[in-house]
């Protein structure tokens, strides 16, 4: 077996690989191939660094020999992926009394002293991990060496080989430390991820001519727009120096001094280097450079740091300029990055006073005055005041308040609690399950232990992207839906091979869905249409009806309202499929819960309070989510579904007169038995026949079933005989598969995830093992019974890349998610189909060595 050398000088042709030497080593080799002025650099392989951590040193004198006597050197880390981290760079190794004396002659005593002190400090604090106290402040080399000796009981080492060995050992061991390991594992690094080290000749950054160090990039880190930004500090070394107040601009700037003012040629060379790297490394890079007496050295280049918005702009621009393909642009952008573009966000540079944290239930951020009730939210909104609705948990009665609020904060609940689902649908930021929150509804206050008490009207900010609740009003950045984002979505549409629909309950939701370019509506939850105050009263009359005739009268009044809803929806979605789910929730959700509400209802219905209270009580259930809801209500109170079916058909006829005919899809919720479907189908078909004969108009429709109970999945074969489509409602299906209430799971979910009982909250990440197995069974059995069966998912999981991967693999026709999740879903779907295509074209495809 050939022995591998411990180190390799980086040249354009040397054997340097990302997988053995790390991404920085590979990048420097690429810069050399571009003839860029990179100082001499030697790369140590991962296995060499591992043996150094284990106590065996390579031949250090031979290593130093590569650079010649008296060279000052730096050591940088080079992990396989840039975001796996690595110990910080150590500069000026080789600095000793002799070198300092020499530098004093060539660069002046103060520059020599400053370099020497900074090395002694770095060596003591960063390498040997001594207390920083003795090395702080403006000290001389003599004092710094004395402090070193006092701590170490030995003089500061003068031998460059000894210094280098210690630096290498310290960096190799730091990589093996627990914190470093956990941090990189959080970024997806494997357990055995290696670290390479680079020994590089210093370009000093001090001297008589233009000298100093800087960092520059040619795309804005906030927006991605093409412009040079960065910092430059004369007579300085290293990135750290650039955070100092005196740092100057790179290009000429009215706000202050710049490098371009004194060294225009060097800035032109940097611009040329940036353009070359962009074209040949196929990435927008950030360059770390040094000037020594006007001579440019490029020490390092890394992928330019960027916000999500900049990521999209930079990547799309690379593809538009023909540097990468549109497929590659799609693959480069992590889908959730798009959330940063869809909503207002707290500015990455704003300071954050975190009051408490909860579940990041709906992305985006909003600032407003605290309100504790839906009515207060409406009152606040009517005065044009932005507000944040804070509730223990929300119920359907809060929906109007949610519409009026800028964001929602709840003490209880998880990813699929009422507040979370509705907020995502409305595009409102939401933090749910902020369990440390102490709410006092009566005094109208909130606090968390150890913080001041907040009152109604105080200003807070809900950051639904991170789960933070912030005090006050931090600076925000606005959404960015045009330009690069729109182009990326067009590319994703062309690449994806699974349908993406939206869950949309209202015309506003549908408009948002249209804006994101969906393939239809996959779930319209009709019950939300009944919470409008005018309708709520009629709804309540229907619930209180004593006999079928009274109930029919109330439903007759609801019919035109419901028909108008559907006409509007169908006209907006002209030519596209719209899936309407028949009424799902238990009836008591439409009745008041407190004494004042009951009294008001009694007045409105002209009934004694006792009768109203008794009726409400009679509708109460121990377990309403497992009680009389969904199709169970449809079977026992059939008139509601009949009214809805009539409204859908009449609206279909009306909407089809003006444009492309609509094919409504009627979906039955919470089915568990074939007979339920037979009963509802019989009635819906009868209403269709009636409407056809009454109007003399024909139309087509599809009837399908929402698979939300394990039994429906298991019996999908017989259920499919009466269904044109099956849509998996994975919110309820998860709840019922686990026997775990979706509204209560938030209370202990974090303990469960922390202790590894569940790998993730199954209401957030589709449980492909358990719930997924039921979905497989259901889809297979359904398709076997009816090969043309349309299969989809419409639970909240549908917007998750991992669930989309599952559904695509299982041959589902489409996924349907909240409108604001559509872009993420599209990008994830496009990535999956491109990856498959690439794999089919080249089954042995290996990941190209990327920067
Ligand atoms: C579901 O259960 O997955 C679903 C989409 O219905 P809902 O969330 O309205 O219960
Ligand atoms: Mg459901």
Coordinates of C-alpha atoms in Angstrom, one line a residue, residues 236-629:
X236 CA -3.9 45.3 10.2
X237 CA -4.2 41.5 9.9
X238 CA -7.0 39.0 10.0
X239 CA -10.7 39.2 9.8
X240 CA -11.2 40.1 13.5
X241 CA -9.5 43.4 13.0
X242 CA -12.2 44.4 10.6
X243 CA -14.9 44.6 13.2
X244 CA -13.0 47.5 14.8
X245 CA -14.6 51.0 14.4
X246 CA -11.8 52.4 12.2
X247 CA -12.4 49.9 9.4
X248 CA -13.0 51.6 6.0
X249 CA -15.1 51.0 2.9
X250 CA -13.7 49.0 0.0
X251 CA -15.1 51.1 -2.9
X252 CA -15.4 54.9 -2.9
X253 CA -18.2 55.9 -0.5
X254 CA -19.6 59.3 0.5
X255 CA -19.8 58.1 4.1
X256 CA -16.1 57.9 4.6
X257 CA -12.6 56.7 3.6
X258 CA -12.2 53.8 1.3
X259 CA -9.5 51.5 -0.1
X260 CA -10.4 52.6 -3.6
X261 CA -9.4 56.2 -2.7
X262 CA -5.8 55.1 -2.1
X263 CA -5.4 51.9 -4.2
X264 CA -7.8 52.0 -7.2
X265 CA -5.8 49.4 -9.1
X266 CA -5.8 46.9 -6.3
X267 CA -9.6 47.4 -6.0
X268 CA -9.9 46.8 -9.7
X269 CA -7.9 43.6 -9.3
X270 CA -10.2 42.5 -6.5
X271 CA -13.2 43.1 -8.6
X272 CA -11.7 41.1 -11.5
X273 CA -10.9 38.3 -9.0
X274 CA -14.5 38.3 -7.7
X275 CA -15.8 38.1 -11.3
X276 CA -13.4 35.3 -12.2
X277 CA -14.3 33.3 -9.1
X278 CA -18.0 33.8 -9.8
X279 CA -17.6 32.4 -13.2
X280 CA -15.2 29.6 -12.6
X281 CA -16.1 28.6 -9.1
X282 CA -19.7 29.1 -10.0
X283 CA -20.5 30.9 -6.8
X284 CA -20.6 34.4 -5.4
X285 CA -17.5 34.4 -3.1
X286 CA -16.3 36.6 -0.2
X287 CA -12.6 37.3 -0.5
X288 CA -10.2 37.7 2.4
X289 CA -7.2 39.7 1.2
X290 CA -4.1 41.5 2.4
X291 CA -2.1 44.3 0.8
X292 CA 1.6 44.5 1.7
X293 CA 3.2 47.6 0.3
X294 CA 0.5 47.6 -2.4
X295 CA 1.0 44.0 -3.2
X296 CA -2.3 42.0 -3.2
X297 CA -2.5 38.5 -1.6
X298 CA -5.8 36.5 -1.5
X299 CA -5.7 34.5 1.6
X300 CA -9.0 32.8 1.4
X301 CA -12.4 32.8 -0.3
X302 CA -15.6 31.5 1.1
X303 CA -19.2 31.4 -0.2
X304 CA -20.5 34.9 0.4
X305 CA -22.6 35.0 3.6
X306 CA -26.2 35.8 2.8
X307 CA -29.8 36.1 4.0
X308 CA -32.4 33.8 2.4
X309 CA -33.5 36.7 0.2
X310 CA -29.9 37.2 -1.0
X311 CA -29.5 33.5 -1.5
X312 CA -32.4 33.4 -4.0
X313 CA -31.2 36.6 -5.8
X314 CA -27.6 35.4 -6.1
X315 CA -28.4 31.9 -7.2
X316 CA -31.0 32.9 -9.8
X317 CA -28.6 35.5 -11.1
X318 CA -25.9 32.8 -11.5
X319 CA -28.3 30.8 -13.6
X320 CA -29.5 33.7 -15.6
X321 CA -25.9 34.5 -16.5
X322 CA -25.5 31.0 -17.7
X323 CA -22.9 30.1 -15.0
X324 CA -25.1 27.4 -13.5
X325 CA -28.2 25.6 -14.9
X326 CA -31.7 26.4 -13.7
X327 CA -31.8 22.8 -12.3
X328 CA -28.7 23.5 -10.3
X329 CA -30.1 26.8 -9.0
X330 CA -33.2 24.9 -7.8
X331 CA -31.1 22.3 -6.1
X332 CA -28.9 24.9 -4.4
X333 CA -31.6 26.6 -2.4
X334 CA -32.9 24.9 0.7
X335 CA -36.7 25.1 0.4
X336 CA -37.3 26.7 3.8
X337 CA -35.1 29.6 2.8
X338 CA -38.2 30.8 0.9
X339 CA -40.1 31.5 4.1
X340 CA -37.8 34.5 4.6
X341 CA -39.0 36.0 1.3
X342 CA -42.7 35.4 1.8
X343 CA -43.2 37.3 5.0
X344 CA -41.9 40.3 6.8
X345 CA -39.0 39.2 9.0
X346 CA -37.2 40.7 12.0
X347 CA -34.1 42.3 10.4
X348 CA -31.1 40.0 10.9
X349 CA -29.2 43.0 12.3
X350 CA -31.9 44.1 14.8
X351 CA -31.3 43.6 18.5
X352 CA -33.7 41.1 20.1
X353 CA -35.1 41.3 23.6
X354 CA -36.6 37.9 23.9
X355 CA -39.5 37.7 26.3
X356 CA -40.2 34.1 25.8
X357 CA -40.2 31.3 23.3
X358 CA -42.7 28.9 21.9
X359 CA -43.3 26.8 18.8
X360 CA -42.6 28.6 15.5
X361 CA -46.1 27.8 14.2
X362 CA -46.5 30.2 11.3
X363 CA -43.6 32.1 9.8
X364 CA -43.1 35.8 9.5
X365 CA -42.9 38.5 12.2
X366 CA -45.3 41.2 13.2
X367 CA -45.4 43.9 15.8
X368 CA -48.5 45.3 17.5
X369 CA -50.3 46.1 20.7
X370 CA -51.2 43.2 23.0
X371 CA -55.0 42.3 23.0
X372 CA -56.5 39.4 24.9
X373 CA -59.8 38.8 23.0
X374 CA -61.1 38.7 19.5
X375 CA -63.4 41.6 20.1
X376 CA -60.5 43.7 21.4
X377 CA -58.5 42.8 18.3
X378 CA -61.4 44.0 16.1
X379 CA -61.8 47.2 18.1
X380 CA -58.1 47.8 17.8
X381 CA -58.1 47.1 14.1
X382 CA -61.1 49.4 13.5
X383 CA -58.9 52.2 14.9
X384 CA -56.1 51.3 12.5
X385 CA -53.9 50.0 15.3
X386 CA -51.9 46.9 14.6
X387 CA -52.4 44.3 17.4
X388 CA -51.2 40.9 18.5
X389 CA -53.9 38.5 19.7
X390 CA -52.8 36.7 22.8
X391 CA -54.9 33.7 23.9
X392 CA -54.5 30.6 26.1
X393 CA -55.5 28.8 22.9
X394 CA -57.8 29.8 20.1
X395 CA -61.2 28.4 19.1
X396 CA -63.4 29.0 16.0
X397 CA -64.9 32.1 17.8
X398 CA -61.5 33.8 17.6
X399 CA -61.2 33.6 13.9
X400 CA -62.6 37.1 13.4
X401 CA -60.1 38.4 15.9
X402 CA -57.3 36.6 14.1
X403 CA -58.4 38.3 10.9
X404 CA -58.1 41.6 12.6
X405 CA -54.8 40.9 14.3
X406 CA -51.2 41.1 12.9
X407 CA -50.1 38.0 14.7
X408 CA -51.2 35.4 17.2
X409 CA -49.6 34.2 20.3
X410 CA -50.9 31.2 22.4
X411 CA -49.8 29.7 25.6
X412 CA -51.0 26.2 24.6
X413 CA -51.1 24.1 21.4
X414 CA -48.6 22.8 18.8
X415 CA -48.0 22.9 15.1
X416 CA -51.6 21.7 14.2
X417 CA -53.5 23.4 17.0
X418 CA -56.3 25.7 15.8
X419 CA -54.3 28.8 16.1
X420 CA -51.4 27.4 14.1
X421 CA -53.5 26.0 11.3
X422 CA -55.6 29.2 10.9
X423 CA -52.7 31.5 11.2
X424 CA -50.8 29.6 8.4
X425 CA -53.9 29.8 6.3
X426 CA -54.2 33.5 6.8
X427 CA -50.4 34.1 6.4
X428 CA -50.3 35.5 10.0
X429 CA -47.2 34.9 12.1
X430 CA -48.0 32.6 15.0
X431 CA -46.1 31.4 18.0
X432 CA -48.0 28.6 19.8
X433 CA -47.3 26.6 22.9
X434 CA -45.4 29.5 24.7
X435 CA -45.8 27.6 27.9
X436 CA -43.9 30.0 30.2
X437 CA -46.5 32.7 29.4
X438 CA -48.6 33.6 32.4
X439 CA -51.9 35.1 31.1
X440 CA -54.4 36.8 33.3
X441 CA -57.5 37.3 31.2
X442 CA -59.3 39.3 33.9
X443 CA -56.6 41.8 34.7
X444 CA -55.6 41.7 31.0
X445 CA -51.9 41.1 31.7
X446 CA -49.2 38.8 30.6
X447 CA -45.8 38.0 31.9
X448 CA -43.2 35.3 32.1
X449 CA -41.3 34.5 35.3
X450 CA -38.6 37.1 36.0
X451 CA -40.0 39.7 33.6
X452 CA -42.1 42.8 34.0
X453 CA -45.9 42.5 33.6
X454 CA -47.3 43.5 30.2
X455 CA -50.7 45.1 29.8
X456 CA -53.2 45.3 27.0
X457 CA -51.8 48.0 24.6
X458 CA -48.1 47.2 25.3
X459 CA -46.1 46.5 22.2
X460 CA -44.6 43.1 21.5
X461 CA -43.4 41.4 18.4
X462 CA -44.2 37.8 17.4
X463 CA -41.5 36.1 15.4
X464 CA -43.2 33.1 14.0
X465 CA -40.1 32.1 12.0
X466 CA -38.1 31.5 15.2
X467 CA -40.7 31.0 17.8
X468 CA -39.5 34.1 19.7
X469 CA -41.7 36.6 21.4
X470 CA -39.8 39.9 21.5
X471 CA -40.4 43.0 23.6
X472 CA -41.0 46.2 21.5
X473 CA -40.7 46.8 17.8
X474 CA -37.4 45.7 16.2
X475 CA -36.6 46.7 12.6
X476 CA -38.2 44.5 10.0
X477 CA -37.4 43.5 6.4
X478 CA -40.2 43.4 3.8
X479 CA -41.2 40.3 1.7
X480 CA -39.7 39.9 -1.7
X481 CA -42.1 38.1 -4.0
X482 CA -41.1 39.5 -7.4
X483 CA -37.9 39.2 -9.5
X484 CA -35.7 36.3 -8.6
X485 CA -38.4 34.6 -6.5
X486 CA -40.9 34.6 -9.3
X487 CA -38.3 33.3 -11.7
X488 CA -37.3 30.5 -9.3
X489 CA -41.0 29.5 -9.0
X490 CA -41.3 29.3 -12.8
X491 CA -38.3 27.0 -13.0
X492 CA -39.7 24.9 -10.1
X493 CA -43.1 24.6 -11.9
X494 CA -41.3 23.4 -15.0
X495 CA -39.3 20.9 -13.1
X496 CA -41.7 19.3 -10.7
X497 CA -43.8 16.2 -11.4
X498 CA -46.3 16.2 -8.5
X499 CA -49.3 18.5 -8.3
X500 CA -49.4 21.3 -5.7
X501 CA -52.7 22.6 -4.6
X502 CA -53.6 24.9 -1.7
X503 CA -55.8 24.6 1.3
X504 CA -58.0 27.7 0.9
X505 CA -61.1 28.5 2.8
X506 CA -61.9 32.0 1.7
X507 CA -61.6 34.1 -1.5
X508 CA -58.6 35.8 0.1
X509 CA -56.9 32.5 0.6
X510 CA -57.7 31.5 -2.9
X511 CA -56.3 34.8 -4.2
X512 CA -53.1 34.1 -2.3
X513 CA -53.0 30.6 -3.7
X514 CA -53.4 32.0 -7.2
X515 CA -50.6 34.4 -6.6
X516 CA -48.3 31.5 -5.9
X517 CA -49.6 29.6 -9.0
X518 CA -51.3 26.5 -7.6
X519 CA -52.8 23.6 -9.5
X520 CA -56.2 24.0 -7.7
X521 CA -57.6 24.0 -4.3
X522 CA -57.2 20.7 -2.4
X523 CA -59.1 21.5 0.7
X524 CA -61.7 24.2 1.3
X525 CA -62.8 23.9 5.0
X526 CA -66.4 25.1 4.7
X527 CA -67.1 25.6 8.4
X528 CA -65.0 28.7 8.5
X529 CA -67.7 30.3 6.3
X530 CA -70.2 30.2 9.1
X531 CA -68.4 32.3 11.6
X532 CA -69.4 35.6 10.1
X533 CA -71.8 37.2 12.7
X534 CA -74.8 37.3 10.3
X535 CA -74.3 33.6 9.4
X536 CA -73.5 32.6 13.0
X537 CA -77.0 33.6 14.1
X538 CA -78.7 31.6 11.3
X539 CA -76.4 28.7 12.1
X540 CA -77.4 28.8 15.7
X541 CA -81.1 28.9 14.7
X542 CA -80.4 25.8 12.7
X543 CA -78.8 24.1 15.6
X544 CA -81.7 25.1 17.9
X545 CA -84.4 24.0 15.4
X546 CA -87.0 21.9 17.1
X547 CA -88.2 20.0 14.0
X548 CA -87.1 19.3 10.4
X549 CA -89.2 22.1 9.0
X550 CA -87.6 24.8 11.3
X551 CA -84.2 23.3 10.4
X552 CA -85.0 23.4 6.7
X553 CA -86.0 27.1 7.1
X554 CA -82.7 28.0 8.7
X555 CA -80.8 26.0 6.1
X556 CA -82.7 27.7 3.3
X557 CA -81.3 31.0 4.6
X558 CA -77.8 29.6 4.8
X559 CA -78.0 28.2 1.2
X560 CA -77.7 31.5 -0.7
X561 CA -74.8 32.6 1.5
X562 CA -73.0 29.4 1.0
X563 CA -73.8 29.4 -2.8
X564 CA -72.3 33.0 -3.0
X565 CA -69.1 31.7 -1.3
X566 CA -68.7 29.0 -3.8
X567 CA -69.5 31.1 -6.8
X568 CA -66.8 33.5 -5.8
X569 CA -64.3 30.7 -5.2
X570 CA -65.1 28.9 -8.4
X571 CA -64.9 32.0 -10.5
X572 CA -61.5 32.7 -9.0
X573 CA -60.3 29.2 -9.7
X574 CA -61.9 28.9 -13.1
X575 CA -60.9 25.8 -15.0
X576 CA -59.1 24.3 -12.0
X577 CA -60.2 21.7 -9.5
X578 CA -61.7 22.8 -6.2
X579 CA -62.1 20.3 -3.4
X580 CA -64.9 21.4 -1.0
X581 CA -64.9 19.5 2.3
X582 CA -68.4 19.1 3.7
X583 CA -69.0 20.4 7.2
X584 CA -66.6 18.8 9.8
X585 CA -66.7 20.2 13.3
X586 CA -69.0 19.3 16.2
X587 CA -72.0 21.7 16.4
X588 CA -71.3 23.0 19.8
X589 CA -68.3 24.9 18.4
X590 CA -70.8 27.4 17.1
X591 CA -72.4 28.0 20.4
X592 CA -71.3 30.4 23.1
X593 CA -69.3 29.1 26.0
X594 CA -69.8 31.8 28.6
X595 CA -72.8 33.1 30.5
X596 CA -72.9 36.5 28.7
X597 CA -72.9 34.7 25.3
X598 CA -75.6 32.3 26.4
X599 CA -77.8 35.2 27.6
X600 CA -77.2 37.1 24.3
X601 CA -78.1 34.0 22.3
X602 CA -81.3 33.4 24.3
X603 CA -82.3 37.0 23.5
X604 CA -81.5 36.7 19.8
X605 CA -83.4 33.4 19.6
X606 CA -86.2 34.6 21.9
X607 CA -85.8 31.5 24.1
X608 CA -85.5 31.2 27.8
X609 CA -81.8 31.2 29.0
X610 CA -82.4 27.8 30.6
X611 CA -83.5 26.2 27.3
X612 CA -80.5 27.6 25.6
X613 CA -78.1 26.4 28.3
X614 CA -79.7 23.0 28.3
X615 CA -79.4 22.6 24.5
X616 CA -75.7 23.7 24.7
X617 CA -75.2 21.2 27.5
X618 CA -76.9 18.4 25.5
X619 CA -74.4 19.0 22.6
X620 CA -71.4 18.9 24.9
X621 CA -69.2 15.8 24.4
X622 CA -66.4 14.3 26.5
X623 CA -64.2 14.0 23.5
X624 CA -65.6 16.2 20.7
X625 CA -62.7 15.5 18.3
X626 CA -63.8 11.8 18.5
X627 CA -67.5 12.5 18.8
X628 CA -70.3 13.7 16.5
X629 CA -68.3 15.5 13.8

